[in-house]
Amino acid sequence: MALLEARGLIKIFGKLTALNGAELVVQPNEFHGLIGPNGSGKSTMMKCIAGAEVPTEGRVTFDGRDITTASPAERARAGMSLKFQITSVLPALTLYDNVLLALQGQTALSKLMFSRTRGALHDKVMAMLEQFRLVDRAGEPAASLSHGQQQWLEIAMALAPEPKLLLLDEPTGGMSLEERRVTGELLAPIKARCSLVIVEHDLDFIRDICDRLTVLDGGAVLDTGTIEQIQASPKVQEVYLRRA
Amino acid sequence: MLAIGLLLPLVLQDYLTVFGTRVLILCLFALSFDLVWGYSGIMSFGQAVFFGSAGYGVALLARDLDVTSMLLVIPAGVLIGFAIALLIGGFLLLGRNPSSVIFVSLGTLTGSYAFDRLARGWYYLGGQNGIPSIPPMHIGSYDLTEGPVFYYFVLAILLLVYLGCRFLTKSQFGLALAGLRENEQRIAFFGYKVQHIKAIIFSLAGAIAGLAGSLYAFHEGFVWPNMLGVVMSTQVVLYVLFGGSGTLIGAVVGTVVIEIVSFWLSNNYQDIWPIILGCLMLLVILFRPAGLVSLILSERERIGSFGRPPKVDDKERDHGAA
Ligand SMILES: Nc1ncnc2c1ncn2[C@@H]1O[C@H](COP(=O)(O)OP(=O)(O)OP(=O)(O)O)[C@@H](O)[C@H]1O
Ligand SMILES: [Mg+2]
């Protein structure tokens, strides 16, 4: 059974139809790339899946549950985690606190007040920071990081609660080549634990890490399939050539 | 500071001890506002509603039902503050989409104004004059009247509440509050039930304000509409802003300094003291936007950090590697 199924998504902003029957199916442990020209509705699709927007029409099922109208918190608790296109770490808090905040987000509030698990969480937080090469700066406010590092921090935060599905909207935007390469390395090992939907403009990056691709154009799916199928797809060729 | 607080009644004249007690009660009130605003970023410009309602509530208990046992009136005050905060908070803060800062601040402000008018207009509540000559509260056969004993009683309560707030704000829940303050929308995506956090902190702060209000009513021996109103609500904003919001000690320092300065000024410059006080506060807020405590605490300490200092761990790891 698919982990995520978004069917017939329509999202209308006033007069503008951002999504027009878009679909996305993601299997467990699959890395799925979402590509398409600017304004084709990729971010809107991610938001409908994550709960930041409610689709005008259509259904989203996740892990066997219909979550079309579920709140963001309910989706997070069901095992969904995300990084928006616009980086939104909490700049005034330290890196450590940012990760801890993400890590404890699903814990009952009463437990947060009288927590006895700080020690175990501490090790987890440090391990996440270590993994994303940020451990030396754990005590500094997130605002002091470079843009690229903030994105790493946000990925670390998204991964901390061990989600079943990770949604990343342009995680390498504004990164140097070297940073991009490292990001790819950092993402590769999580395949054993969760699925990924990633929006990226860097097609080489996508090709390196993804199993399948979905191409959006004008709010609808142009084509979907394995990397090879998409590369060979005449429809996709046409759109990308037309714009290039 | 605690030592000074403990010793004060021994050296002060009686009327100053009474003044000191009043200031301590106001500190309690300031803590309640600091929790919602300084720590959680909820603009409650109507905190006096909880303070005053509890004051009126216990005054009515004493006047109409002859209930003045400390073991009843104090919990009653706490409960009133809690319940009203839960009600108002439920109305203003909850709802699926986060309510805007303007909505919450205007809503609470309006609430404060409405409660004030209501108390002024309602004969049962004593109208403009409020409820005078509330009998003292008692425990067993001992009457608690203003003076050193009342002072120490309030000091003990303040200390307890202070420590309670400290525990809460330093706990992992405190980190959730910081997240709420920094970016409410974002933390919902981590799984936080933002509405629950708000309801908890708002009603908890209401309970503390209610505690302060009931103490105030019995200490002063009367309640009057100003206790509920916009002036009182604004005053507590100033205490916290002046002392340093988002730190517990700031709320206490702000209250004590403002009250002492205005006490001194009003004795020495009877006509123009409010203007002098206003200018002083403006100076602090202009040059020390983080409040008086920023003179002694660094930015980092003020914002606080929930993690253990990572430095220690780095050393441990290095040892492990070596
Ligand atoms: N909140 C909104 N209100 C109105 N229009 C919106 C809103 N969000 C997105 N849009 C519009 O919907 C369309 C799709 O936007 P979306 O952000 O999903 O595109 P995208 O594929 O992510 O583009 P990019 O590659 O530039 O990130 C765009 O025309 C955009 O202007
Ligand atoms: Mg986008």
XYZ file of C-alpha atoms in Angstrom, chain A:
244
model
C 0.000 0.000 0.000
C 1.241 3.462 -0.825
C 2.373 5.600 2.088
C 1.040 8.795 0.579
C -1.675 9.214 -1.997
C -2.828 12.622 -3.154
C -5.625 12.355 -5.703
C -7.340 14.970 -7.826
C -5.944 17.952 -5.957
C -7.420 21.262 -6.986
C -6.371 24.474 -5.296
C -7.842 27.786 -6.330
C -6.528 31.117 -5.028
C -9.109 33.698 -5.975
C -9.020 33.564 -9.771
C -5.831 31.606 -10.036
C -5.903 27.826 -10.260
C -2.616 26.736 -8.721
C -3.411 23.034 -8.769
C -5.627 21.502 -11.362
C -6.122 17.833 -10.639
C -2.588 17.072 -9.522
C -1.699 13.635 -8.164
C 1.159 12.179 -6.195
C 1.707 8.621 -4.995
C 4.667 7.739 -2.800
C 5.595 4.245 -1.639
C 7.299 3.461 1.667
C 11.047 4.122 1.531
C 10.765 5.755 -1.860
C 12.562 8.994 -2.710
C 10.224 10.928 -4.937
C 11.228 14.056 -6.805
C 8.671 16.708 -7.669
C 9.796 18.917 -10.510
C 8.289 21.445 -12.866
C 8.681 25.017 -14.085
C 8.302 28.024 -11.778
C 4.732 28.524 -10.691
C 3.665 25.035 -11.730
C 2.231 24.373 -8.276
C 4.977 22.338 -6.584
C 4.991 24.303 -3.347
C 1.218 24.454 -3.277
C 1.112 20.688 -3.633
C 3.551 20.277 -0.746
C 1.454 22.614 1.380
C -1.721 20.681 0.673
C 0.032 17.508 1.723
C 1.523 19.052 4.861
C -1.645 20.853 5.914
C -0.485 24.421 5.400
C -3.205 24.774 2.761
C -6.481 22.919 2.435
C -7.142 21.840 -1.134
C -10.299 23.180 -2.740
C -10.980 19.676 -3.949
C -9.286 16.309 -3.804
C -8.163 13.816 -1.217
C -4.933 13.129 0.622
C -4.431 9.793 2.340
C -1.413 9.082 4.456
C -0.539 5.748 5.998
C -4.057 4.494 5.354
C -5.829 7.526 6.836
C -7.709 10.276 5.070
C -5.936 13.440 6.231
C -7.367 15.913 3.718
C -8.668 18.216 6.451
C -6.404 17.155 9.337
C -4.537 19.919 11.172
C -0.770 20.274 10.733
C -0.253 18.935 14.260
C -2.286 15.821 13.529
C -0.273 15.200 10.383
C 2.975 15.620 12.268
C 1.783 13.130 14.842
C 0.850 10.714 12.075
C 4.495 10.790 10.950
C 4.880 13.650 8.501
C 7.673 16.183 8.682
C 8.613 19.052 6.443
C 10.775 21.929 5.430
C 9.051 24.735 3.567
C 10.548 26.564 0.640
C 11.114 29.564 2.891
C 13.454 28.462 5.658
C 11.792 28.863 9.019
C 14.039 27.877 11.855
C 13.412 29.881 15.014
C 16.199 32.452 14.760
C 16.247 33.606 18.377
C 16.638 30.106 19.803
C 19.875 28.146 19.843
C 20.449 25.326 17.395
C 20.113 22.951 20.308
C 16.761 24.355 21.315
C 15.540 24.326 17.732
C 16.217 20.614 17.440
C 14.851 19.818 20.900
C 11.726 21.804 20.087
C 11.182 19.723 16.972
C 12.043 16.505 18.743
C 9.577 16.920 21.600
C 6.725 18.283 19.464
C 4.612 15.171 19.707
C 5.045 14.624 23.417
C 2.038 15.159 25.676
C 2.139 18.613 27.257
C 1.860 17.240 30.784
C 4.960 15.165 30.127
C 6.794 18.244 28.925
C 6.149 19.938 32.252
C 7.474 17.108 34.378
C 9.891 15.520 31.996
C 12.336 12.896 33.167
C 13.603 12.106 29.683
C 15.823 15.098 29.155
C 18.959 12.958 29.222
C 17.876 10.633 26.430
C 16.641 13.559 24.356
C 19.919 15.342 24.906
C 21.864 12.547 23.262
C 19.427 12.510 20.374
C 19.702 16.258 19.835
C 23.482 16.146 19.862
C 23.462 13.185 17.469
C 21.269 15.079 15.005
C 23.491 18.152 15.202
C 26.545 15.972 14.793
C 25.095 14.296 11.733
C 24.429 17.646 10.089
C 27.827 19.034 11.047
C 26.407 21.689 13.306
C 27.383 20.327 16.679
C 30.124 22.879 17.306
C 27.595 25.651 17.152
C 24.907 24.022 19.262
C 24.778 26.888 21.725
C 24.542 29.695 19.185
C 21.309 31.269 18.026
C 20.055 29.888 14.718
C 20.138 33.409 13.275
C 23.936 33.259 13.254
C 23.999 30.449 10.696
C 24.516 30.912 6.972
C 21.513 30.275 4.766
C 22.800 26.860 3.751
C 23.414 25.855 7.337
C 19.940 27.005 8.318
C 18.558 24.604 5.745
C 20.601 21.796 7.225
C 19.352 22.702 10.645
C 15.821 22.608 9.369
C 16.357 19.199 7.785
C 17.825 17.991 11.069
C 14.738 19.323 12.845
C 12.444 17.623 10.380
C 14.250 14.310 10.810
C 14.547 14.449 14.583
C 11.088 13.006 15.354
C 11.786 10.057 13.008
C 9.020 10.728 10.492
C 7.626 8.224 8.014
C 7.531 10.875 5.320
C 9.791 13.845 4.869
C 8.720 16.731 2.634
C 11.501 19.039 1.459
C 10.749 22.082 -0.650
C 13.965 23.211 -2.353
C 16.370 22.192 0.388
C 19.443 23.232 -1.584
C 18.257 26.661 -2.667
C 21.129 29.120 -2.323
C 23.673 26.436 -1.431
C 27.166 26.212 -2.890
C 28.040 23.204 -5.020
C 29.971 21.658 -2.181
C 27.055 22.186 0.213
C 24.726 20.553 -2.275
C 26.940 17.519 -2.515
C 27.034 17.219 1.265
C 23.261 17.572 1.448
C 22.896 14.667 -0.943
C 25.205 12.604 1.242
C 23.253 13.543 4.324
C 19.940 12.542 2.773
C 21.004 9.223 1.274
C 21.134 7.198 4.510
C 17.607 8.133 5.613
C 16.092 5.989 2.887
C 16.198 3.011 5.212
C 13.873 4.803 7.613
C 11.495 7.013 5.677
C 10.132 8.218 2.372
C 10.983 11.543 0.868
C 9.229 13.992 -1.401
C 11.647 16.597 -2.627
C 11.144 19.656 -4.805
C 14.304 20.713 -6.598
C 15.357 22.739 -9.586
C 18.757 21.077 -9.698
C 18.058 18.101 -11.949
C 21.445 16.502 -11.349
C 20.778 16.509 -7.650
C 17.349 14.945 -8.195
C 18.775 12.300 -10.482
C 21.362 11.311 -7.902
C 18.997 10.648 -5.054
C 15.481 9.998 -6.358
C 13.811 6.726 -7.387
C 10.820 8.246 -9.093
C 9.788 11.626 -10.433
C 6.564 13.483 -10.916
C 6.566 16.425 -13.292
C 4.028 19.186 -12.741
C 3.031 21.748 -15.302
C 0.280 24.294 -14.851
C -0.996 22.560 -11.743
C -1.441 19.166 -13.363
C 0.773 16.109 -13.675
C 2.632 16.059 -16.950
C 4.170 12.676 -16.356
C 5.299 10.385 -13.583
C 7.660 7.417 -13.488
C 11.227 6.308 -12.880
C 14.089 8.611 -13.737
C 14.696 6.744 -17.003
C 11.055 6.900 -18.018
C 10.893 10.627 -17.326
C 14.123 11.316 -19.165
C 12.727 9.460 -22.159
C 9.277 11.046 -21.926
C 8.487 13.125 -25.015
C 5.959 15.272 -23.109
C 8.543 16.291 -20.552
C 11.175 16.895 -23.211
C 8.787 19.181 -24.963
C 8.003 21.314 -21.907
C 11.605 21.606 -20.812
C 12.784 22.358 -24.330
C 10.024 24.872 -24.839
C 11.125 26.790 -21.748
C 14.849 26.377 -22.233
